[in-house]
Amino acid sequence: MSFTWRYVVRPDGAFCRIGNLDGSLDNVGDEELARLHPVRDEDKQPARPCSRCDGDVLLHWHGPLMTGEWMELCPACDAHRPAARAFIHWYRDADRDPKKLPSLFEDWETETMHAQGWARTPQPDAPPSPPAPLSLVPRGQG
């Protein structure tokens, strides 16, 4: 079983990510995926101050499942962290490239969770393919 994320980026920079179990969404185009996951009122994040400096945050996000952690992207508090800084630049860029979001988000998530004492476990390698079947022929006929 494999698991990856698919990201939907809207023109205003808002985005969501959808679990892609065993590649079930691999053949779904970005526009169709956006239609399947429209913006709902409950998706809108209320403005909230940074828990560290009371300044404005660009994004707040629940940490990975079962961690109970809360992640904030604050330009004032996080500009010194490489992954956060790159994500801040992308987030503020009017010409943001949606294709860069997955790696920027995941790097920021990893960096943020590491700062809170968590480490990402390596993904297991794909199981090896079974060996090709042998073609057996009687001795002297091959």
mmCIF file of C-alpha atoms in Angstrom:
data_model
loop_
_atom_site.group_PDB
_atom_site.id
_atom_site.type_symbol
_atom_site.label_atom_id
_atom_site.label_comp_id
_atom_site.label_asym_id
_atom_site.label_seq_id
_atom_site.Cartn_x
_atom_site.Cartn_y
_atom_site.Cartn_z
ATOM 1 C CA MET A 1 0.000 0.000 0.000
ATOM 2 C CA SER A 2 1.308 3.465 -0.843
ATOM 3 C CA PHE A 3 0.210 6.868 0.359
ATOM 4 C CA THR A 4 1.015 10.283 -1.077
ATOM 5 C CA TRP A 5 -0.661 13.679 -0.970
ATOM 6 C CA ARG A 6 -2.316 15.568 -3.819
ATOM 7 C CA TYR A 7 -2.485 19.346 -3.410
ATOM 8 C CA VAL A 8 -5.136 21.725 -4.723
ATOM 9 C CA VAL A 9 -3.936 25.334 -4.886
ATOM 10 C CA ARG A 10 -6.484 28.067 -5.448
ATOM 11 C CA PRO A 11 -5.637 31.407 -7.109
ATOM 12 C CA ASP A 12 -5.677 33.251 -3.759
ATOM 13 C CA GLY A 13 -2.991 30.909 -2.367
ATOM 14 C CA ALA A 14 -5.397 28.873 -0.268
ATOM 15 C CA PHE A 15 -4.834 25.161 -0.633
ATOM 16 C CA CYS A 16 -5.863 21.791 0.632
ATOM 17 C CA ARG A 17 -4.267 18.401 0.430
ATOM 18 C CA ILE A 18 -6.032 15.159 -0.238
ATOM 19 C CA GLY A 19 -4.766 11.681 0.582
ATOM 20 C CA ASN A 20 -3.869 9.663 -2.507
ATOM 21 C CA LEU A 21 -4.023 6.047 -1.358
ATOM 22 C CA ASP A 22 -2.436 3.565 -3.770
ATOM 23 C CA GLY A 23 -2.424 6.195 -6.529
ATOM 24 C CA SER A 24 -6.219 6.358 -6.652
ATOM 25 C CA LEU A 25 -6.043 10.044 -7.688
ATOM 26 C CA ASP A 26 -3.099 9.774 -10.081
ATOM 27 C CA ASN A 27 -5.334 10.054 -13.147
ATOM 28 C CA VAL A 28 -7.435 12.927 -11.791
ATOM 29 C CA GLY A 29 -6.414 16.292 -13.257
ATOM 30 C CA ASP A 30 -5.822 19.333 -11.042
ATOM 31 C CA GLU A 31 -8.948 21.156 -12.270
ATOM 32 C CA GLU A 32 -11.154 18.125 -11.677
ATOM 33 C CA LEU A 33 -9.628 17.623 -8.232
ATOM 34 C CA ALA A 34 -10.397 21.279 -7.406
ATOM 35 C CA ARG A 35 -14.028 20.744 -8.470
ATOM 36 C CA LEU A 36 -14.240 17.619 -6.301
ATOM 37 C CA HIS A 37 -13.018 19.612 -3.279
ATOM 38 C CA PRO A 38 -14.710 23.019 -3.440
ATOM 39 C CA VAL A 39 -14.031 25.673 -0.833
ATOM 40 C CA ARG A 40 -16.491 25.375 2.030
ATOM 41 C CA ASP A 41 -17.158 27.952 4.709
ATOM 42 C CA GLU A 42 -15.667 25.651 7.351
ATOM 43 C CA ASP A 43 -12.437 25.480 5.292
ATOM 44 C CA LYS A 44 -11.862 29.197 5.801
ATOM 45 C CA GLN A 45 -9.336 29.774 8.547
ATOM 46 C CA PRO A 46 -10.300 32.519 10.976
ATOM 47 C CA ALA A 47 -7.652 35.161 11.542
ATOM 48 C CA ARG A 48 -5.696 34.344 14.647
ATOM 49 C CA PRO A 49 -2.531 35.818 16.088
ATOM 50 C CA CYS A 50 0.740 33.961 16.346
ATOM 51 C CA SER A 51 0.964 32.102 19.640
ATOM 52 C CA ARG A 52 4.604 33.200 19.972
ATOM 53 C CA CYS A 53 4.536 36.927 19.105
ATOM 54 C CA ASP A 54 0.843 37.877 18.659
ATOM 55 C CA GLY A 55 1.659 38.958 15.084
ATOM 56 C CA ASP A 56 -0.193 37.867 11.952
ATOM 57 C CA VAL A 57 0.293 34.314 10.744
ATOM 58 C CA LEU A 58 0.133 33.394 7.087
ATOM 59 C CA LEU A 59 -1.095 29.900 7.828
ATOM 60 C CA HIS A 60 -2.069 27.706 10.734
ATOM 61 C CA TRP A 61 -2.394 23.980 10.273
ATOM 62 C CA HIS A 62 -2.980 20.882 12.370
ATOM 63 C CA GLY A 63 0.147 18.768 12.637
ATOM 64 C CA PRO A 64 0.176 15.200 11.355
ATOM 65 C CA LEU A 65 -2.560 12.937 12.622
ATOM 66 C CA MET A 66 -2.359 11.850 16.233
ATOM 67 C CA THR A 67 0.429 14.282 17.178
ATOM 68 C CA GLY A 68 -1.907 16.901 18.627
ATOM 69 C CA GLU A 69 0.519 19.587 17.448
ATOM 70 C CA TRP A 70 -0.483 22.920 15.952
ATOM 71 C CA MET A 71 1.692 24.512 13.265
ATOM 72 C CA GLU A 72 1.884 28.225 12.479
ATOM 73 C CA LEU A 73 3.674 29.979 9.650
ATOM 74 C CA CYS A 74 4.628 33.366 11.075
ATOM 75 C CA PRO A 75 6.865 35.682 9.032
ATOM 76 C CA ALA A 76 8.225 37.333 12.191
ATOM 77 C CA CYS A 77 8.998 34.145 14.132
ATOM 78 C CA ASP A 78 9.901 31.717 11.360
ATOM 79 C CA ALA A 79 11.961 33.734 8.864
ATOM 80 C CA HIS A 80 15.206 32.331 10.311
ATOM 81 C CA ARG A 81 14.199 28.724 9.554
ATOM 82 C CA PRO A 82 15.145 27.672 5.981
ATOM 83 C CA ALA A 83 12.042 25.650 5.064
ATOM 84 C CA ALA A 84 9.675 28.169 6.667
ATOM 85 C CA ARG A 85 11.438 31.059 4.925
ATOM 86 C CA ALA A 86 11.075 29.349 1.520
ATOM 87 C CA PHE A 87 7.392 28.655 2.219
ATOM 88 C CA ILE A 88 6.821 32.269 3.313
ATOM 89 C CA HIS A 89 8.348 33.514 0.037
ATOM 90 C CA TRP A 90 6.149 31.153 -1.986
ATOM 91 C CA TYR A 91 3.047 32.090 -0.004
ATOM 92 C CA ARG A 92 3.595 35.828 -0.527
ATOM 93 C CA ASP A 93 4.519 35.538 -4.221
ATOM 94 C CA ALA A 94 1.656 36.621 -6.486
ATOM 95 C CA ASP A 95 3.053 34.341 -9.218
ATOM 96 C CA ARG A 96 3.351 31.306 -6.965
ATOM 97 C CA ASP A 97 4.034 28.037 -8.752
ATOM 98 C CA PRO A 98 1.522 25.413 -7.532
ATOM 99 C CA LYS A 99 3.921 22.612 -8.474
ATOM 100 C CA LYS A 100 6.351 23.785 -5.779
ATOM 101 C CA LEU A 101 3.772 23.598 -2.979
ATOM 102 C CA PRO A 102 4.078 19.889 -2.102
ATOM 103 C CA SER A 103 7.810 19.993 -1.398
ATOM 104 C CA LEU A 104 7.649 23.421 0.294
ATOM 105 C CA PHE A 105 4.767 22.384 2.540
ATOM 106 C CA GLU A 106 6.253 19.013 3.447
ATOM 107 C CA ASP A 107 9.675 20.558 4.176
ATOM 108 C CA TRP A 108 7.996 23.176 6.400
ATOM 109 C CA GLU A 109 5.906 20.501 8.131
ATOM 110 C CA THR A 110 9.007 18.374 8.775
ATOM 111 C CA GLU A 111 11.009 21.374 10.047
ATOM 112 C CA THR A 112 8.160 22.578 12.269
ATOM 113 C CA MET A 113 7.445 19.170 13.745
ATOM 114 C CA HIS A 114 11.169 18.581 14.333
ATOM 115 C CA ALA A 115 11.321 21.860 16.289
ATOM 116 C CA GLN A 116 8.479 20.489 18.439
ATOM 117 C CA GLY A 117 10.366 17.254 19.139
ATOM 118 C CA TRP A 118 8.954 15.009 16.411
ATOM 119 C CA ALA A 119 10.856 13.175 13.673
ATOM 120 C CA ARG A 120 9.447 11.877 10.422
ATOM 121 C CA THR A 121 9.986 8.173 9.977
ATOM 122 C CA PRO A 122 11.375 7.124 6.643
ATOM 123 C CA GLN A 123 8.860 5.743 4.197
ATOM 124 C CA PRO A 124 9.241 1.996 3.736
ATOM 125 C CA ASP A 125 10.756 0.896 0.475
ATOM 126 C CA ALA A 126 8.374 -0.569 -2.018
ATOM 127 C CA PRO A 127 8.337 -4.340 -1.757
ATOM 128 C CA PRO A 128 10.596 -5.939 -4.335
ATOM 129 C CA SER A 129 8.942 -7.275 -7.421
ATOM 130 C CA PRO A 130 8.661 -11.030 -7.508
ATOM 131 C CA PRO A 131 11.263 -12.619 -9.760
ATOM 132 C CA ALA A 132 10.211 -13.256 -13.312
ATOM 133 C CA PRO A 133 8.994 -16.811 -13.812
ATOM 134 C CA LEU A 134 11.582 -19.139 -15.195
ATOM 135 C CA SER A 135 10.983 -20.772 -18.502
ATOM 136 C CA LEU A 136 11.877 -24.376 -17.997
ATOM 137 C CA VAL A 137 12.592 -26.650 -20.903
ATOM 138 C CA PRO A 138 13.892 -30.177 -20.782
ATOM 139 C CA ARG A 139 17.668 -30.481 -20.890
ATOM 140 C CA GLY A 140 19.060 -30.442 -24.387
ATOM 141 C CA GLN A 141 16.069 -28.608 -25.891
ATOM 142 C CA GLY A 142 17.038 -25.054 -24.943
#
